[in-house]
Amino acid sequence: MMQPLKLVLKQPLSPRVTRFRLEHPEGAPLPVFSGGAHVMVQMQDGPVLRRNAYSLISDPQDRSGYEIAVQREDAGRGGSLWMHRQAQPGMILDVGAPVNLFALDRTARKHLMIAGGIGITPFLAHLHELVRGDAAWDLHLAWRSRADLPDMALPARAHLHLGDEGTRMDVPKVLSGQPLGTHLYVCGSARMIAAVLDTAQGLGWPPETLHAEEFLAPAPGAPFQVHCATSDRHVHVGAQESLLEALEREGIDAPWLCRGGACGQCETRVLACDGTVDHRDHFLAPDERADRIMPCVSRFRGTLLTLDR
Amino acid sequence: MTPAPANRIPSHPTYAPLQPRPGHAALMIADAGGAVALAQLLAQAPDLRATARILLVAADVPPDLPAVTPVPGTEALEAAIAGALQGARMGLQAYLAGSQGLIGQAQALLLAQGMAPGAIQMQQCGGPARRMQCVHCKTIAPDVVIDPYRCPGCGRWLYVRDHFSRRLGAFQGVCIDAETPGLVPEPTEIAP
Ligand code: FES
């Protein structure tokens, strides 16, 4: 599933955002992807093996390389810090095949894209395709300040909303003026996505026209123990690793795709639970949470958690 | 309004009573049988009156409905819908009430104008008449109440399939005596 790619470029786009370009070590063409796709980048961060998801920002038609933009999260678990500090051109990184959970709906007459901060990344790939095609589109990007704004060569007609210049995005106004047949795509923080989607629903946008992507980086939390019934092993999950990462470290078979609580691939049955599962995914329905867990993001507090792994 | 029997094939549309939904504007389309459903909806959600626009097809205008544009017949519906949707924006809700033929045709026209299926609600009122399309000559028969029926276009005897095309807003009629020409069963009334 992972392929070794060579890091050929590391270019700061802003004080906190850096662009990386990855190519095949022998220059072979890479598998195609479509706008909105992400890849998993694997990093050996000391004893911890991390896999972080990054949206591809390069032109989907360009098979000579994949590009990502990584924002440094000083309070994060370390993946973005590793990319900013340790990753250097010439290095070989293991990178997963592109997976797309945020494609444009081709039946839409217009694509309205709303990005908060680094949530712009999937739209950068979409834009390569949109500027070539004839579908109508609009892009609104909210960023804290102009000084922080990465140099991303956005099309001139993109709408910029900069916090320090007082040009904040008026979401109800943006959503109220859209022609029939528009689909809405939102990418950003969980709070921003919830606010935009709530507004859209309140204005009568039907559910099939609403699309969102949040990359939940698995948040750290208190360490805990799990019992894996199938492999008959007890696994310790450290504060800075996810349950999925801990299972992988122990060589316990666990599927995954998005590693962000969105795709459902890692769904695992809970066989016994004495305590509270801290569900942090966007996938399980409330009634499914009784006996299932998404190990890529969710954690546990209590004395015993037995999984079907 | 009758619940769809469980043995119907999946493309058979199911219709629930109209429910008010949030939206900055409402387009309502009904025939004589459906006008009651719109009146009920407006009684349940009086706020809708302020922004509702009603296309009333081939019916006398009842005094209690606001902003009614009379439409002489279904053949004038396409132009009436296109006019009503001039400059329409996302958030517009469509409420359709009437015979299957009317609401099926109105839905197909709204979808062709770019409306999302989730913004269109339908309530079937009146009899079991169906809007049918002959799969052979493509002629639409607006109010078919018997099965098999004779295609007004090509004269074939067609049986009434349960397959519904959302794009056309019509059920399919298929030649019933293709293999045994002339052997046409006695037509019976379509069950609702
Ligand atoms: S890997 Fe996608 S939800 Fe866990």
Short mmCIF file of C-alpha atoms and ligand atoms in Angstrom, two decimals:
data_model
loop_
_atom_site.label_atom_id
_atom_site.label_comp_id
_atom_site.label_asym_id
_atom_site.label_seq_id
_atom_site.Cartn_x
_atom_site.Cartn_y
_atom_site.Cartn_z
CA MET A 1 0.00 0.00 0.00
CA MET A 2 2.87 2.40 0.72
CA GLN A 3 5.42 3.32 -1.93
CA PRO A 4 8.83 4.90 -1.33
CA LEU A 5 8.98 8.40 -2.85
CA LYS A 6 11.81 10.86 -2.89
CA LEU A 7 11.37 14.27 -1.31
CA VAL A 8 12.70 16.65 -3.98
CA LEU A 9 11.51 20.06 -2.78
CA LYS A 10 10.86 21.76 0.54
CA GLN A 11 9.73 25.33 0.09
CA PRO A 12 8.32 27.65 2.76
CA LEU A 13 5.07 29.32 1.60
CA SER A 14 4.53 31.29 4.79
CA PRO A 15 6.00 31.32 8.31
CA ARG A 16 3.98 28.20 9.18
CA VAL A 17 3.18 26.49 5.87
CA THR A 18 5.69 24.57 3.77
CA ARG A 19 5.26 22.94 0.38
CA PHE A 20 6.81 19.52 -0.25
CA ARG A 21 7.19 17.76 -3.58
CA LEU A 22 7.58 13.99 -3.80
CA GLU A 23 8.66 12.07 -6.88
CA HIS A 24 9.36 8.50 -7.83
CA PRO A 25 13.03 7.75 -7.02
CA GLU A 26 13.65 6.65 -10.64
CA GLY A 27 11.42 9.32 -12.14
CA ALA A 28 8.62 6.89 -13.07
CA PRO A 29 5.10 8.32 -13.37
CA LEU A 30 2.99 8.13 -10.21
CA PRO A 31 -0.57 6.73 -10.01
CA VAL A 32 -3.17 9.29 -11.12
CA PHE A 33 -5.39 11.01 -8.60
CA SER A 34 -8.39 13.31 -8.73
CA GLY A 35 -8.89 16.68 -7.06
CA GLY A 36 -9.68 16.35 -3.35
CA ALA A 37 -7.52 13.25 -2.88
CA HIS A 38 -5.11 12.85 0.00
CA VAL A 39 -2.13 10.65 0.70
CA MET A 40 -0.81 9.19 3.89
CA VAL A 41 2.80 10.11 4.63
CA GLN A 42 4.67 7.81 6.98
CA MET A 43 7.32 9.21 9.30
CA GLN A 44 9.57 7.52 11.79
CA ASP A 45 9.49 10.03 14.62
CA GLY A 46 11.82 8.54 17.21
CA PRO A 47 10.12 5.40 18.50
CA VAL A 48 6.71 6.40 17.05
CA LEU A 49 5.69 5.52 13.52
CA ARG A 50 3.35 8.27 12.36
CA ARG A 51 1.09 8.33 9.36
CA ASN A 52 -0.44 11.70 8.63
CA ALA A 53 -2.92 12.46 5.86
CA TYR A 54 -2.20 15.39 3.56
CA SER A 55 -4.33 16.62 0.67
CA LEU A 56 -2.56 16.66 -2.66
CA ILE A 57 -2.27 20.23 -3.95
CA SER A 58 -0.56 19.63 -7.28
CA ASP A 59 -2.20 19.30 -10.69
CA PRO A 60 -3.99 15.92 -10.87
CA GLN A 61 -2.84 15.63 -14.49
CA ASP A 62 0.80 15.94 -13.50
CA ARG A 63 2.02 12.40 -12.86
CA SER A 64 5.63 13.40 -12.36
CA GLY A 65 5.12 14.19 -8.67
CA TYR A 66 2.80 14.75 -5.72
CA GLU A 67 2.80 17.98 -3.76
CA ILE A 68 1.46 18.66 -0.30
CA ALA A 69 1.36 21.73 1.94
CA VAL A 70 1.94 21.18 5.64
CA GLN A 71 1.10 23.66 8.35
CA ARG A 72 3.31 23.47 11.44
CA GLU A 73 1.20 22.66 14.49
CA ASP A 74 3.33 23.44 17.50
CA ALA A 75 0.78 21.90 19.87
CA GLY A 76 0.11 18.87 17.67
CA ARG A 77 1.40 15.38 18.15
CA GLY A 78 4.53 15.97 16.18
CA GLY A 79 3.83 14.91 12.58
CA SER A 80 3.86 18.40 11.15
CA LEU A 81 6.85 19.37 13.29
CA TRP A 82 8.70 16.37 11.94
CA MET A 83 7.91 17.40 8.37
CA HIS A 84 9.10 20.94 9.04
CA ARG A 85 12.24 20.03 10.99
CA GLN A 86 13.40 16.56 10.01
CA ALA A 87 12.21 16.05 6.45
CA GLN A 88 14.91 17.14 3.99
CA PRO A 89 15.19 17.02 0.20
CA GLY A 90 16.80 13.75 -0.92
CA MET A 91 15.05 11.73 1.79
CA ILE A 92 12.92 8.74 0.88
CA LEU A 93 9.46 8.76 2.50
CA ASP A 94 6.83 6.02 2.43
CA VAL A 95 3.68 7.46 0.92
CA GLY A 96 0.30 5.77 0.47
CA ALA A 97 -1.73 5.66 -2.72
CA PRO A 98 -4.07 8.65 -3.22
CA VAL A 99 -7.54 8.23 -1.72
CA ASN A 100 -10.35 10.65 -2.49
CA LEU A 101 -13.09 11.30 0.04
CA PHE A 102 -13.70 14.86 -1.13
CA ALA A 103 -14.33 14.77 -4.88
CA LEU A 104 -16.45 17.35 -6.67
CA ASP A 105 -19.96 16.22 -7.59
CA ARG A 106 -20.02 16.29 -11.39
CA THR A 107 -23.80 16.75 -11.48
CA ALA A 108 -23.45 20.19 -9.86
CA ARG A 109 -23.89 23.26 -12.03
CA LYS A 110 -21.69 25.32 -9.79
CA HIS A 111 -19.11 24.44 -7.16
CA LEU A 112 -18.95 26.74 -4.13
CA MET A 113 -15.81 26.08 -2.10
CA ILE A 114 -15.30 27.50 1.38
CA ALA A 115 -11.98 27.01 3.11
CA GLY A 116 -10.79 27.95 6.55
CA GLY A 117 -7.02 28.33 6.84
CA ILE A 118 -5.02 25.30 5.78
CA GLY A 119 -8.34 23.70 4.73
CA ILE A 120 -7.56 25.35 1.39
CA THR A 121 -5.31 22.42 0.39
CA PRO A 122 -7.83 20.04 -1.27
CA PHE A 123 -9.25 22.97 -3.21
CA LEU A 124 -5.85 23.78 -4.71
CA ALA A 125 -6.01 20.48 -6.62
CA HIS A 126 -9.65 21.09 -7.57
CA LEU A 127 -8.70 24.51 -8.93
CA HIS A 128 -6.24 23.00 -11.40
CA GLU A 129 -9.17 21.11 -12.92
CA LEU A 130 -11.79 23.85 -12.52
CA VAL A 131 -9.82 26.54 -14.35
CA ARG A 132 -9.54 24.15 -17.33
CA GLY A 133 -13.20 23.09 -17.33
CA ASP A 134 -16.36 25.06 -17.87
CA ALA A 135 -18.26 24.42 -14.63
CA ALA A 136 -18.99 27.58 -12.66
CA TRP A 137 -17.16 27.94 -9.34
CA ASP A 138 -16.44 30.27 -6.47
CA LEU A 139 -13.83 30.02 -3.78
CA HIS A 140 -13.86 31.74 -0.42
CA LEU A 141 -10.81 31.47 1.79
CA ALA A 142 -10.66 32.75 5.34
CA TRP A 143 -7.20 33.31 6.81
CA ARG A 144 -6.05 34.98 9.98
CA SER A 145 -3.82 37.66 8.48
CA ARG A 146 -2.19 38.64 5.22
CA ALA A 147 1.26 38.15 6.73
CA ASP A 148 0.40 34.50 7.45
CA LEU A 149 -1.16 33.85 4.07
CA PRO A 150 0.83 31.22 2.16
CA ASP A 151 2.00 32.06 -1.33
CA MET A 152 -0.27 29.67 -3.26
CA ALA A 153 -0.89 31.36 -6.61
CA LEU A 154 -4.66 31.47 -6.10
CA PRO A 155 -6.70 32.54 -9.13
CA ALA A 156 -7.45 36.26 -9.03
CA ARG A 157 -11.19 35.68 -8.70
CA ALA A 158 -10.85 33.75 -5.44
CA HIS A 159 -12.38 35.68 -2.53
CA LEU A 160 -9.98 36.31 0.33
CA HIS A 161 -11.27 37.05 3.81
CA LEU A 162 -8.51 38.23 6.09
CA GLY A 163 -9.15 38.54 9.80
CA ASP A 164 -6.71 41.41 10.32
CA GLU A 165 -8.15 43.42 7.43
CA GLY A 166 -11.72 43.13 8.62
CA THR A 167 -12.90 41.37 5.46
CA ARG A 168 -14.49 38.49 7.36
CA MET A 169 -16.59 36.00 5.50
CA ASP A 170 -20.31 36.64 5.79
CA VAL A 171 -21.40 33.00 5.46
CA PRO A 172 -25.18 33.59 5.29
CA LYS A 173 -24.63 36.19 2.60
CA VAL A 174 -22.36 33.93 0.54
CA LEU A 175 -24.81 31.04 0.84
CA SER A 176 -27.87 33.15 0.06
CA GLY A 177 -26.77 34.27 -3.36
CA GLN A 178 -26.05 30.95 -5.05
CA PRO A 179 -27.87 29.77 -8.18
CA LEU A 180 -29.89 26.56 -8.31
CA GLY A 181 -27.72 23.50 -8.84
CA THR A 182 -24.85 24.74 -6.64
CA HIS A 183 -23.01 22.27 -4.42
CA LEU A 184 -21.16 23.44 -1.34
CA TYR A 185 -17.75 22.09 -0.25
CA VAL A 186 -16.28 23.09 3.10
CA CYS A 187 -12.85 22.26 4.47
CA GLY A 188 -11.40 23.59 7.66
CA SER A 189 -11.67 23.14 11.39
CA ALA A 190 -14.51 21.09 12.88
CA ARG A 191 -16.04 24.26 14.30
CA MET A 192 -15.96 26.11 11.03
CA ILE A 193 -17.43 23.17 9.11
CA ALA A 194 -20.25 22.78 11.62
CA ALA A 195 -21.04 26.49 11.46
CA VAL A 196 -21.13 26.62 7.66
CA LEU A 197 -23.18 23.43 7.28
CA ASP A 198 -25.65 24.54 9.96
CA THR A 199 -26.13 27.82 8.14
CA ALA A 200 -26.64 26.03 4.83
CA GLN A 201 -29.21 23.67 6.30
CA GLY A 202 -31.03 26.54 7.93
CA LEU A 203 -31.21 28.27 4.55
CA GLY A 204 -32.73 25.18 2.97
CA TRP A 205 -29.77 23.63 1.16
CA PRO A 206 -30.64 19.93 0.73
CA PRO A 207 -28.21 17.40 2.23
CA GLU A 208 -27.03 15.96 -1.08
CA THR A 209 -25.58 19.34 -2.04
CA LEU A 210 -23.38 19.62 1.09
CA HIS A 211 -19.86 18.19 1.29
CA ALA A 212 -17.24 18.66 3.98
CA GLU A 213 -13.84 17.38 4.87
CA GLU A 214 -12.08 17.76 8.15
CA PHE A 215 -8.80 16.12 8.76
CA LEU A 216 -8.97 15.30 12.36
CA ALA A 217 -5.40 14.83 13.34
CA PRO A 218 -5.80 12.28 16.13
CA ALA A 219 -5.62 14.39 19.25
CA PRO A 220 -3.38 13.23 22.07
CA GLY A 221 -4.94 12.10 25.34
CA ALA A 222 -4.32 10.13 28.49
CA PRO A 223 -2.61 6.74 28.00
CA PHE A 224 -4.82 3.64 28.24
CA GLN A 225 -4.78 -0.15 27.87
CA VAL A 226 -6.72 -2.31 25.44
CA HIS A 227 -7.16 -6.04 25.22
CA CYS A 228 -7.20 -7.48 21.70
CA ALA A 229 -9.27 -10.66 21.89
CA THR A 230 -8.46 -12.16 18.48
CA SER A 231 -4.70 -11.84 18.84
CA ASP A 232 -4.90 -12.30 22.63
CA ARG A 233 -2.64 -9.35 23.41
CA HIS A 234 -2.70 -6.44 25.82
CA VAL A 235 -1.62 -3.19 24.20
CA HIS A 236 -0.58 0.05 25.88
CA VAL A 237 -1.61 3.21 24.01
CA GLY A 238 0.66 6.13 24.81
CA ALA A 239 -0.43 9.75 25.21
CA GLN A 240 1.06 10.85 21.89
CA GLU A 241 -0.09 7.93 19.74
CA SER A 242 -3.47 6.86 18.47
CA LEU A 243 -5.03 3.48 19.21
CA LEU A 244 -4.51 2.56 15.55
CA GLU A 245 -0.83 3.47 15.75
CA ALA A 246 -0.45 1.38 18.88
CA LEU A 247 -2.06 -1.64 17.21
CA GLU A 248 0.26 -1.23 14.22
CA ARG A 249 3.28 -0.95 16.47
CA GLU A 250 2.32 -4.32 17.99
CA GLY A 251 1.84 -5.87 14.55
CA ILE A 252 -1.89 -6.37 15.10
CA ASP A 253 -3.81 -6.34 11.85
CA ALA A 254 -6.00 -3.22 11.60
CA PRO A 255 -7.34 -1.75 8.35
CA TRP A 256 -7.39 2.00 7.67
CA LEU A 257 -7.88 4.48 4.87
CA CYS A 258 -8.31 8.10 6.00
CA ARG A 259 -6.87 7.92 9.54
CA GLY A 260 -9.10 10.87 10.30
CA GLY A 261 -12.36 9.36 11.53
CA ALA A 262 -14.19 9.89 8.26
CA CYS A 263 -14.09 6.84 6.01
CA GLY A 264 -15.20 3.98 8.23
CA GLN A 265 -12.44 1.63 7.16
CA CYS A 266 -10.97 1.08 10.61
CA GLU A 267 -14.29 0.30 12.35
CA THR A 268 -13.69 -2.21 15.13
CA ARG A 269 -16.12 -4.09 17.33
CA VAL A 270 -15.97 -3.54 21.07
CA LEU A 271 -16.47 -6.87 22.82
CA ALA A 272 -16.32 -5.61 26.39
CA CYS A 273 -16.05 -2.15 27.89
CA ASP A 274 -15.76 -1.06 31.49
CA GLY A 275 -15.29 2.67 31.14
CA THR A 276 -16.00 5.31 28.51
CA VAL A 277 -15.04 5.31 24.87
CA ASP A 278 -14.13 8.83 23.78
CA HIS A 279 -15.63 8.78 20.27
CA ARG A 280 -13.90 11.38 18.12
CA ASP A 281 -14.89 10.18 14.65
CA HIS A 282 -17.45 11.49 12.13
CA PHE A 283 -18.47 8.06 11.00
CA LEU A 284 -20.38 6.03 13.59
CA ALA A 285 -24.07 6.73 14.10
CA PRO A 286 -25.08 7.33 17.73
CA ASP A 287 -26.56 3.84 18.12
CA GLU A 288 -23.45 2.23 16.61
CA ARG A 289 -21.27 3.84 19.24
CA ALA A 290 -22.55 1.36 21.82
CA ASP A 291 -20.39 -1.48 20.52
CA ARG A 292 -17.95 -0.02 18.00
CA ILE A 293 -14.89 2.22 17.94
CA MET A 294 -12.83 3.95 15.26
CA PRO A 295 -9.22 3.36 16.43
CA CYS A 296 -7.71 5.98 14.11
CA VAL A 297 -9.00 8.85 16.28
CA SER A 298 -10.97 7.58 19.29
CA ARG A 299 -9.64 6.86 22.77
CA PHE A 300 -10.72 5.24 26.01
CA ARG A 301 -10.93 6.03 29.72
CA GLY A 302 -11.61 3.22 32.15
CA THR A 303 -10.43 -0.13 33.35
CA LEU A 304 -11.10 -2.56 30.51
CA LEU A 305 -11.67 -2.30 26.74
CA THR A 306 -11.73 -5.52 24.72
CA LEU A 307 -11.58 -5.25 20.94
CA ASP A 308 -12.28 -7.75 18.19
CA ARG A 309 -8.73 -7.52 16.82
CA MET B 1 -51.96 9.27 -0.26
CA THR B 2 -51.41 5.54 0.05
CA PRO B 3 -48.18 4.01 1.25
CA ALA B 4 -46.38 2.16 -1.55
CA PRO B 5 -46.81 -1.60 -1.30
CA ALA B 6 -43.59 -3.37 -0.35
CA ASN B 7 -43.48 -5.40 -3.56
CA ARG B 8 -43.05 -2.37 -5.77
CA ILE B 9 -39.74 -2.06 -7.52
CA PRO B 10 -37.27 0.52 -6.17
CA SER B 11 -37.80 3.15 -8.88
CA HIS B 12 -41.45 3.46 -7.93
CA PRO B 13 -41.70 6.89 -6.30
CA THR B 14 -42.97 7.16 -2.76
CA TYR B 15 -44.76 10.30 -1.68
CA ALA B 16 -45.19 11.61 1.85
CA PRO B 17 -47.43 14.46 3.03
CA LEU B 18 -45.80 17.84 2.40
CA GLN B 19 -43.77 19.18 5.33
CA PRO B 20 -42.57 22.77 5.71
CA ARG B 21 -38.82 23.10 5.29
CA PRO B 22 -36.51 26.05 5.86
CA GLY B 23 -35.85 28.12 2.77
CA HIS B 24 -35.93 31.72 1.59
CA ALA B 25 -38.65 31.00 -0.98
CA ALA B 26 -41.14 28.32 -1.94
CA LEU B 27 -42.41 27.26 -5.32
CA MET B 28 -45.64 25.28 -5.09
CA ILE B 29 -47.19 23.44 -7.99
CA ALA B 30 -50.60 21.75 -7.82
CA ASP B 31 -53.59 20.70 -9.84
CA ALA B 32 -57.22 20.80 -8.69
CA GLY B 33 -56.73 17.65 -6.58
CA GLY B 34 -53.51 18.93 -5.02
CA ALA B 35 -54.69 22.43 -4.07
CA VAL B 36 -56.08 21.05 -0.81
CA ALA B 37 -52.68 19.70 0.16
CA LEU B 38 -51.13 23.13 -0.41
CA ALA B 39 -53.85 24.78 1.67
CA GLN B 40 -53.12 22.30 4.48
CA LEU B 41 -49.40 22.98 4.24
CA LEU B 42 -49.96 26.75 4.38
CA ALA B 43 -52.30 26.35 7.35
CA GLN B 44 -49.65 24.31 9.14
CA ALA B 45 -46.86 26.76 8.27
CA PRO B 46 -48.38 30.25 7.75
CA ASP B 47 -44.87 31.73 7.43
CA LEU B 48 -44.63 30.13 4.01
CA ARG B 49 -47.38 32.43 2.71
CA ALA B 50 -45.02 35.40 2.57
CA THR B 51 -42.58 33.80 0.14
CA ALA B 52 -44.70 31.16 -1.61
CA ARG B 53 -45.40 31.32 -5.29
CA ILE B 54 -48.04 28.91 -6.57
CA LEU B 55 -48.49 27.50 -10.06
CA LEU B 56 -51.99 26.09 -10.25
CA VAL B 57 -52.51 23.82 -13.23
CA ALA B 58 -55.90 23.49 -14.94
CA ALA B 59 -57.90 24.41 -11.85
CA ASP B 60 -60.11 27.19 -10.55
CA VAL B 61 -58.19 29.39 -8.16
CA PRO B 62 -59.41 28.83 -4.60
CA PRO B 63 -59.70 32.08 -2.61
CA ASP B 64 -57.47 30.96 0.25
CA LEU B 65 -54.21 30.46 -1.69
CA PRO B 66 -51.70 33.36 -1.99
CA ALA B 67 -49.71 34.42 -5.07
CA VAL B 68 -51.32 32.06 -7.54
CA THR B 69 -50.29 31.99 -11.19
CA PRO B 70 -52.87 29.98 -13.13
CA VAL B 71 -51.41 27.57 -15.70
CA PRO B 72 -53.93 26.46 -18.31
CA GLY B 73 -52.64 22.88 -18.65
CA THR B 74 -49.59 20.65 -18.26
CA GLU B 75 -48.38 21.62 -21.75
CA ALA B 76 -47.82 25.15 -20.39
CA LEU B 77 -46.03 23.92 -17.27
CA GLU B 78 -42.51 23.97 -18.67
CA ALA B 79 -42.69 27.66 -19.57
CA ALA B 80 -44.40 28.50 -16.28
CA ILE B 81 -41.68 26.72 -14.26
CA ALA B 82 -38.90 28.31 -16.27
CA GLY B 83 -40.46 31.71 -15.59
CA ALA B 84 -40.90 31.02 -11.88
CA LEU B 85 -37.28 29.89 -11.56
CA GLN B 86 -35.79 32.99 -13.20
CA GLY B 87 -32.95 34.02 -10.92
CA ALA B 88 -33.84 31.34 -8.36
CA ARG B 89 -31.24 30.64 -5.72
CA MET B 90 -30.22 27.71 -3.53
CA GLY B 91 -32.55 27.36 -0.58
CA LEU B 92 -35.67 27.49 -2.74
CA GLN B 93 -38.03 24.66 -1.77
CA ALA B 94 -40.47 23.08 -4.19
CA TYR B 95 -43.75 21.59 -2.97
CA LEU B 96 -45.68 19.52 -5.51
CA ALA B 97 -49.19 18.17 -4.97
CA GLY B 98 -51.55 16.50 -7.38
CA SER B 99 -51.91 13.55 -9.70
CA GLN B 100 -48.90 11.36 -10.34
CA GLY B 101 -48.82 12.76 -13.87
CA LEU B 102 -48.56 16.34 -12.72
CA ILE B 103 -46.04 15.88 -9.93
CA GLY B 104 -43.91 13.50 -12.00
CA GLN B 105 -43.74 15.98 -14.83
CA ALA B 106 -43.13 18.94 -12.53
CA GLN B 107 -40.32 17.10 -10.75
CA ALA B 108 -38.65 16.24 -14.07
CA LEU B 109 -38.83 19.89 -15.15
CA LEU B 110 -37.44 21.15 -11.83
CA LEU B 111 -34.54 18.68 -11.95
CA ALA B 112 -33.78 19.76 -15.51
CA GLN B 113 -33.60 23.34 -14.22
CA GLY B 114 -30.91 22.30 -11.74
CA MET B 115 -32.94 21.83 -8.57
CA ALA B 116 -31.60 19.15 -6.23
CA PRO B 117 -33.94 16.20 -5.57
CA GLY B 118 -33.70 16.92 -1.85
CA ALA B 119 -35.33 20.33 -2.32
CA ILE B 120 -38.40 18.85 -4.00
CA GLN B 121 -41.26 17.35 -2.00
CA MET B 122 -44.22 15.62 -3.56
CA GLN B 123 -47.62 14.53 -2.37
CA GLN B 124 -49.82 12.47 -4.63
CA CYS B 125 -53.47 13.50 -4.48
CA GLY B 126 -56.45 12.37 -6.47
CA GLY B 127 -56.80 9.14 -8.38
CA PRO B 128 -54.30 6.49 -9.42
CA ALA B 129 -53.84 7.88 -12.96
CA ARG B 130 -50.28 7.60 -14.19
CA ARG B 131 -48.23 9.57 -16.65
CA MET B 132 -46.88 6.96 -19.08
CA GLN B 133 -44.26 6.95 -21.78
CA CYS B 134 -44.41 4.44 -24.62
CA VAL B 135 -40.92 2.87 -24.78
CA HIS B 136 -41.39 2.28 -28.52
CA CYS B 137 -42.50 5.64 -29.96
CA LYS B 138 -41.78 7.78 -26.82
CA THR B 139 -45.24 9.31 -26.81
CA ILE B 140 -46.34 10.49 -23.36
CA ALA B 141 -49.88 9.64 -22.26
CA PRO B 142 -50.62 11.97 -19.34
CA ASP B 143 -53.42 10.26 -17.43
CA VAL B 144 -53.50 6.52 -17.90
CA VAL B 145 -55.99 4.74 -15.65
CA ILE B 146 -56.20 1.31 -17.29
CA ASP B 147 -53.69 -1.47 -17.88
CA PRO B 148 -52.99 -2.31 -20.67
CA TYR B 149 -53.62 0.96 -22.47
CA ARG B 150 -53.47 1.94 -26.11
CA CYS B 151 -50.60 4.30 -26.99
CA PRO B 152 -51.99 7.54 -28.44
CA GLY B 153 -48.84 7.78 -30.59
CA CYS B 154 -48.30 4.41 -32.25
CA GLY B 155 -51.50 2.60 -31.35
CA ARG B 156 -49.70 -0.32 -29.69
CA TRP B 157 -51.26 -1.95 -26.66
CA LEU B 158 -48.91 -1.28 -23.77
CA TYR B 159 -48.76 -2.71 -20.31
CA VAL B 160 -48.13 -0.40 -17.40
CA ARG B 161 -44.72 -1.10 -15.90
CA ASP B 162 -43.79 -0.08 -12.38
CA HIS B 163 -40.51 1.36 -13.60
CA PHE B 164 -40.48 5.15 -13.12
CA SER B 165 -38.06 7.53 -14.82
CA ARG B 166 -37.36 10.56 -12.66
CA ARG B 167 -35.84 12.36 -15.63
CA LEU B 168 -39.02 11.99 -17.69
CA GLY B 169 -41.40 12.01 -14.75
CA ALA B 170 -43.20 9.05 -16.27
CA PHE B 171 -43.73 5.34 -15.96
CA GLN B 172 -42.89 3.04 -18.85
CA GLY B 173 -45.43 1.41 -21.15
CA VAL B 174 -44.20 -1.69 -22.97
CA CYS B 175 -45.88 -3.52 -25.87
CA ILE B 176 -47.96 -6.31 -24.38
CA ASP B 177 -48.54 -8.43 -27.50
CA ALA B 178 -45.10 -8.31 -29.14
CA GLU B 179 -44.76 -12.09 -29.08
CA THR B 180 -48.40 -12.96 -29.69
CA PRO B 181 -49.75 -10.11 -31.82
CA GLY B 182 -53.39 -9.43 -31.18
CA LEU B 183 -53.48 -11.25 -27.86
CA VAL B 184 -54.32 -8.35 -25.55
CA PRO B 185 -55.76 -9.03 -22.10
CA GLU B 186 -58.91 -7.18 -21.04
CA PRO B 187 -57.83 -3.78 -19.61
CA THR B 188 -58.36 -3.35 -15.87
CA GLU B 189 -58.19 -0.28 -13.70
CA ILE B 190 -54.77 0.58 -12.29
CA ALA B 191 -54.50 -0.01 -8.56
CA PRO B 192 -53.42 3.09 -6.66
S1 FES C 1 -9.33 5.04 9.02
FE1 FES C 1 -10.99 6.14 8.20
S2 FES C 1 -12.32 6.24 9.91
FE2 FES C 1 -10.55 5.35 10.72
#
